[in-house]
Amino acid sequence: MVNDIYQPLRTDEVRFLRLLPGRKIAAELEIYPLREAKSYIALSYTWGNAPCNPRLPKALYDIVLNDRCFKVQENLYDALTYLAPRVRRKECLFWVDAICINQSDVEERNAQILHMEYIYKHAYAVYGWLGIPHDEEEVRLAVSLMQRFHIIIRDGLAKHNDDMNKVSTTISPDDTDIFPENVDSDCYRGWLGIKKMFQRSYWRRTWIYQEATNTQDIPFFCGDHHFSMVLVCATVFMAHHFAEYANFPLRFRPIARGAPFKMAGFKTEGVIRYGDSLLELLEYLRTTECSEPQDKVYALLGMAVDLSSPGSIVPDYSKSVAEVYTDVVRFSLSEADHGLQVLGHVTHPANHWTEDNDRSSLPSWVPNYRMHGGLNPFCTRVAGSAWAYSACGVNKSHNARITVAHLVVKGLPVDEIVSVSDVWEHDVFSTVEVQAWAPNESNSLYSPTNQTLDDAFLTTVLADMDVSTNSRGHVADWSLLNADDHSLSVDESSRRNRMNMSLKSASGCRRLCWTKAGRMGLAPAAAQVGDLIYVLWGGQMMHVLRRKEAGTFFYVGESYVHGVMDGELVTGETGDGESIVLE
């Protein structure tokens, strides 16, 4: 019995493995008060099978734990096989969640998850396990190439006084030692090895972002080969630099923007750029994966600074996914400065998309954090942490309340959608689909703002926002966005990158819509003709609702409507508004 192996823990205690000598994987469990643990190494890895066998039935392997047989999954068994000798040589304890936490004891899991941020942050080292090499020689060449990238960048920064732009000008695609031109070369095989390692499921895990809070430079192991986060950053930079050249192979371009790029950015810039509140972390890590959907929330509890108050969100694996995600809504509504910001996380697929079966148990107003999607919430803060928009005018208190499966809010209907464009969904690096939304009579008057239709449209597709500077008052510039890479100066290239980010954030996975009152806006992909646009008290944005037969509403999502985002439709005569029940 598994429970015979585990002695009960007090709330301030944790278990560690002491690996025993010998070829066989054998260990003893030792219990320590959390803050008195001896030097230990923590493992960061992916549950389940080895990366080369992801679709096979989960294989189990035997190790010896406290003189008893204990079964572990394949990828963990591989990690123990390769890493145990290293841990023994360091004379360290080893912390592995699947073994050190009694996974069959829900109460223990609930308690131990609160210690995990501390465990990783105070470890002697954190080892990241990617799996066994797919090809030993390719991986060897890949690590060697990554080291070469690092040396070039390090020496370049030393020579050019830490000016990365100047370093970029010295890196040429003519250098066949680093540019993958010849498919038979070691350089090309090294790039191929990098691509395969960077595609491993490890990089997409939600939990690695908490594990990355460790102050040490994490070594990532692929079998006996290993490399650091510094080499990951150097590699991502090289891929991004070479992606500007037409002859850089298409197969290697995703390296510049893949999951390791996302993780490297979080490791190096973290909360400075991406924020540290629960909603900010949920937004940034939405495309990550975990084996249990509740962990999309629980994996962030140690990082979210606004969860410091006792009882805000407490891990409880006995709760359903719907209950856990509803807890996020309940928490956000309880925070005075959040308003209805959490509703920006709600996404529904358009009719022609694959049905979102994961939503079946969720009310329409509860975000489905299992759904990756591509929809970004509208930017809600400008410099100085002020609200970016104020569609609700002076009614910034929402008074929303949750009643079983309903969310009751207050607000007013202000318009109705009469036409919608196609969704910009296929290739967010191309602006062709968005440009096709442009109104035909571009010089006609857009009366809500007294602009031309063209000027109003160019503002709308950015939602009037530069997301890199969190400032309003911006318009799209098609000539800049469509310009050839090599015709742009450094400043123009930087401005275009910021504009692309803003365009993707505002219009990606949304539709252009027109309303009965002649207003244009950005609506969610699921929006349809006949949907109503509401101002909701406490909401910065407009909100798209769909009336149901019972008089309740289906919540479709947030919307930007050009010209009425600063309280223009809400005056002192609007009264208290009406109660709206969202199902």
PDB file of C-alpha atoms in Angstrom, residues 278-396:
ATOM      1  CA  LEU A 278      -3.184  36.552 -10.282  1.00  0.00           C
ATOM      2  CA  LEU A 279      -5.055  37.849 -13.348  1.00  0.00           C
ATOM      3  CA  GLU A 280      -1.849  39.070 -15.001  1.00  0.00           C
ATOM      4  CA  LEU A 281      -0.165  35.699 -14.446  1.00  0.00           C
ATOM      5  CA  LEU A 282      -3.226  33.778 -15.658  1.00  0.00           C
ATOM      6  CA  GLU A 283      -3.247  35.878 -18.821  1.00  0.00           C
ATOM      7  CA  TYR A 284       0.466  35.465 -19.546  1.00  0.00           C
ATOM      8  CA  LEU A 285       0.511  31.717 -18.840  1.00  0.00           C
ATOM      9  CA  ARG A 286      -2.777  30.862 -20.519  1.00  0.00           C
ATOM     10  CA  THR A 287      -1.135  28.882 -23.331  1.00  0.00           C
ATOM     11  CA  THR A 288       0.799  26.682 -20.904  1.00  0.00           C
ATOM     12  CA  GLU A 289      -0.282  23.147 -20.004  1.00  0.00           C
ATOM     13  CA  CYS A 290      -0.735  21.006 -16.922  1.00  0.00           C
ATOM     14  CA  SER A 291      -2.026  17.522 -16.287  1.00  0.00           C
ATOM     15  CA  GLU A 292      -4.764  18.715 -13.908  1.00  0.00           C
ATOM     16  CA  PRO A 293      -6.808  21.749 -15.040  1.00  0.00           C
ATOM     17  CA  GLN A 294      -7.059  23.075 -11.469  1.00  0.00           C
ATOM     18  CA  ASP A 295      -3.288  23.618 -11.611  1.00  0.00           C
ATOM     19  CA  LYS A 296      -3.731  26.429 -14.149  1.00  0.00           C
ATOM     20  CA  VAL A 297      -4.702  28.379 -11.012  1.00  0.00           C
ATOM     21  CA  TYR A 298      -2.918  26.539  -8.205  1.00  0.00           C
ATOM     22  CA  ALA A 299       0.489  26.644  -9.925  1.00  0.00           C
ATOM     23  CA  LEU A 300       0.404  30.455  -9.673  1.00  0.00           C
ATOM     24  CA  LEU A 301      -0.558  30.864  -6.028  1.00  0.00           C
ATOM     25  CA  GLY A 302       3.044  31.189  -4.846  1.00  0.00           C
ATOM     26  CA  MET A 303       3.777  33.951  -7.365  1.00  0.00           C
ATOM     27  CA  ALA A 304       0.635  36.099  -7.207  1.00  0.00           C
ATOM     28  CA  VAL A 305       1.278  38.895  -4.711  1.00  0.00           C
ATOM     29  CA  ASP A 306      -2.387  39.876  -4.438  1.00  0.00           C
ATOM     30  CA  LEU A 307      -3.198  36.483  -2.899  1.00  0.00           C
ATOM     31  CA  SER A 308      -1.350  37.309   0.313  1.00  0.00           C
ATOM     32  CA  SER A 309      -4.527  37.801   2.334  1.00  0.00           C
ATOM     33  CA  PRO A 310      -5.537  34.609   4.201  1.00  0.00           C
ATOM     34  CA  GLY A 311      -8.215  32.538   2.498  1.00  0.00           C
ATOM     35  CA  SER A 312      -8.253  34.425  -0.816  1.00  0.00           C
ATOM     36  CA  ILE A 313      -7.828  31.229  -2.863  1.00  0.00           C
ATOM     37  CA  VAL A 314      -6.924  28.022  -1.052  1.00  0.00           C
ATOM     38  CA  PRO A 315      -5.868  24.880  -2.940  1.00  0.00           C
ATOM     39  CA  ASP A 316      -8.500  22.172  -2.775  1.00  0.00           C
ATOM     40  CA  TYR A 317      -8.204  19.288  -5.215  1.00  0.00           C
ATOM     41  CA  SER A 318     -11.589  17.943  -4.140  1.00  0.00           C
ATOM     42  CA  LYS A 319     -13.204  20.896  -5.957  1.00  0.00           C
ATOM     43  CA  SER A 320     -14.371  20.602  -9.550  1.00  0.00           C
ATOM     44  CA  VAL A 321     -12.720  22.617 -12.322  1.00  0.00           C
ATOM     45  CA  ALA A 322     -15.809  24.864 -12.483  1.00  0.00           C
ATOM     46  CA  GLU A 323     -15.558  25.577  -8.758  1.00  0.00           C
ATOM     47  CA  VAL A 324     -11.858  26.446  -8.948  1.00  0.00           C
ATOM     48  CA  TYR A 325     -12.282  28.775 -11.935  1.00  0.00           C
ATOM     49  CA  THR A 326     -15.319  30.378 -10.270  1.00  0.00           C
ATOM     50  CA  ASP A 327     -13.093  31.001  -7.237  1.00  0.00           C
ATOM     51  CA  VAL A 328     -10.909  33.152  -9.524  1.00  0.00           C
ATOM     52  CA  VAL A 329     -13.938  35.259 -10.501  1.00  0.00           C
ATOM     53  CA  ARG A 330     -15.067  35.524  -6.887  1.00  0.00           C
ATOM     54  CA  PHE A 331     -11.596  36.614  -5.763  1.00  0.00           C
ATOM     55  CA  SER A 332     -11.221  39.193  -8.530  1.00  0.00           C
ATOM     56  CA  LEU A 333     -14.642  40.706  -7.819  1.00  0.00           C
ATOM     57  CA  SER A 334     -13.628  41.070  -4.169  1.00  0.00           C
ATOM     58  CA  GLU A 335     -10.599  43.204  -5.066  1.00  0.00           C
ATOM     59  CA  ALA A 336     -11.604  46.868  -5.045  1.00  0.00           C
ATOM     60  CA  ASP A 337      -9.371  47.949  -7.931  1.00  0.00           C
ATOM     61  CA  HIS A 338     -10.164  45.034 -10.283  1.00  0.00           C
ATOM     62  CA  GLY A 339     -13.630  46.117 -11.368  1.00  0.00           C
ATOM     63  CA  LEU A 340     -14.925  43.555 -13.901  1.00  0.00           C
ATOM     64  CA  GLN A 341     -11.431  42.923 -15.265  1.00  0.00           C
ATOM     65  CA  VAL A 342     -11.786  39.146 -14.890  1.00  0.00           C
ATOM     66  CA  LEU A 343     -14.491  39.097 -17.589  1.00  0.00           C
ATOM     67  CA  GLY A 344     -11.758  39.971 -20.093  1.00  0.00           C
ATOM     68  CA  HIS A 345     -10.462  36.417 -19.620  1.00  0.00           C
ATOM     69  CA  VAL A 346     -13.684  34.871 -20.946  1.00  0.00           C
ATOM     70  CA  THR A 347     -13.323  33.351 -24.414  1.00  0.00           C
ATOM     71  CA  HIS A 348     -15.844  31.456 -26.504  1.00  0.00           C
ATOM     72  CA  PRO A 349     -15.118  29.842 -29.869  1.00  0.00           C
ATOM     73  CA  ALA A 350     -16.756  31.222 -32.985  1.00  0.00           C
ATOM     74  CA  ASN A 351     -19.400  28.978 -34.545  1.00  0.00           C
ATOM     75  CA  HIS A 352     -17.039  27.632 -37.204  1.00  0.00           C
ATOM     76  CA  TRP A 353     -14.334  26.725 -34.713  1.00  0.00           C
ATOM     77  CA  THR A 354     -14.143  23.326 -33.044  1.00  0.00           C
ATOM     78  CA  GLU A 355     -16.716  23.179 -30.283  1.00  0.00           C
ATOM     79  CA  ASP A 356     -15.255  23.922 -26.881  1.00  0.00           C
ATOM     80  CA  ASN A 357     -16.374  20.797 -25.029  1.00  0.00           C
ATOM     81  CA  ASP A 358     -14.400  21.905 -21.971  1.00  0.00           C
ATOM     82  CA  ARG A 359     -16.888  24.767 -21.476  1.00  0.00           C
ATOM     83  CA  SER A 360     -19.875  22.462 -20.970  1.00  0.00           C
ATOM     84  CA  SER A 361     -19.593  22.570 -17.174  1.00  0.00           C
ATOM     85  CA  LEU A 362     -18.819  26.294 -16.948  1.00  0.00           C
ATOM     86  CA  PRO A 363     -21.211  29.244 -16.827  1.00  0.00           C
ATOM     87  CA  SER A 364     -20.683  31.652 -19.737  1.00  0.00           C
ATOM     88  CA  TRP A 365     -19.113  34.279 -17.432  1.00  0.00           C
ATOM     89  CA  VAL A 366     -16.434  31.988 -15.975  1.00  0.00           C
ATOM     90  CA  PRO A 367     -13.101  31.954 -17.861  1.00  0.00           C
ATOM     91  CA  ASN A 368     -12.079  28.572 -19.199  1.00  0.00           C
ATOM     92  CA  TYR A 369      -8.372  28.482 -18.456  1.00  0.00           C
ATOM     93  CA  ARG A 370      -8.107  25.081 -20.169  1.00  0.00           C
ATOM     94  CA  MET A 371      -8.815  26.805 -23.482  1.00  0.00           C
ATOM     95  CA  HIS A 372      -5.619  28.261 -24.940  1.00  0.00           C
ATOM     96  CA  GLY A 373      -7.201  30.361 -27.666  1.00  0.00           C
ATOM     97  CA  GLY A 374      -5.381  33.385 -29.013  1.00  0.00           C
ATOM     98  CA  LEU A 375      -7.548  36.119 -27.522  1.00  0.00           C
ATOM     99  CA  ASN A 376      -5.771  38.642 -25.291  1.00  0.00           C
ATOM    100  CA  PRO A 377      -7.780  40.708 -22.814  1.00  0.00           C
ATOM    101  CA  PHE A 378      -7.831  44.368 -23.750  1.00  0.00           C
ATOM    102  CA  CYS A 379      -5.086  46.394 -22.052  1.00  0.00           C
ATOM    103  CA  THR A 380      -6.729  47.810 -18.924  1.00  0.00           C
ATOM    104  CA  ARG A 381      -4.002  49.966 -17.373  1.00  0.00           C
ATOM    105  CA  VAL A 382      -2.106  52.997 -18.612  1.00  0.00           C
ATOM    106  CA  ALA A 383       1.001  54.592 -17.115  1.00  0.00           C
ATOM    107  CA  GLY A 384       0.498  55.310 -13.445  1.00  0.00           C
ATOM    108  CA  SER A 385      -1.883  52.307 -13.030  1.00  0.00           C
ATOM    109  CA  ALA A 386      -4.925  54.365 -14.025  1.00  0.00           C
ATOM    110  CA  TRP A 387      -7.775  52.681 -15.900  1.00  0.00           C
ATOM    111  CA  ALA A 388      -7.103  52.604 -19.637  1.00  0.00           C
ATOM    112  CA  TYR A 389     -10.802  52.967 -20.479  1.00  0.00           C
ATOM    113  CA  SER A 390     -13.869  53.968 -18.519  1.00  0.00           C
ATOM    114  CA  ALA A 391     -16.898  52.913 -20.561  1.00  0.00           C
ATOM    115  CA  CYS A 392     -18.959  52.778 -17.349  1.00  0.00           C
ATOM    116  CA  GLY A 393     -18.195  56.428 -16.591  1.00  0.00           C
ATOM    117  CA  VAL A 394     -18.519  57.267 -12.923  1.00  0.00           C
ATOM    118  CA  ASN A 395     -20.086  53.878 -12.096  1.00  0.00           C
ATOM    119  CA  LYS A 396     -16.798  52.167 -11.215  1.00  0.00           C
TER     120      LYS A 396
END
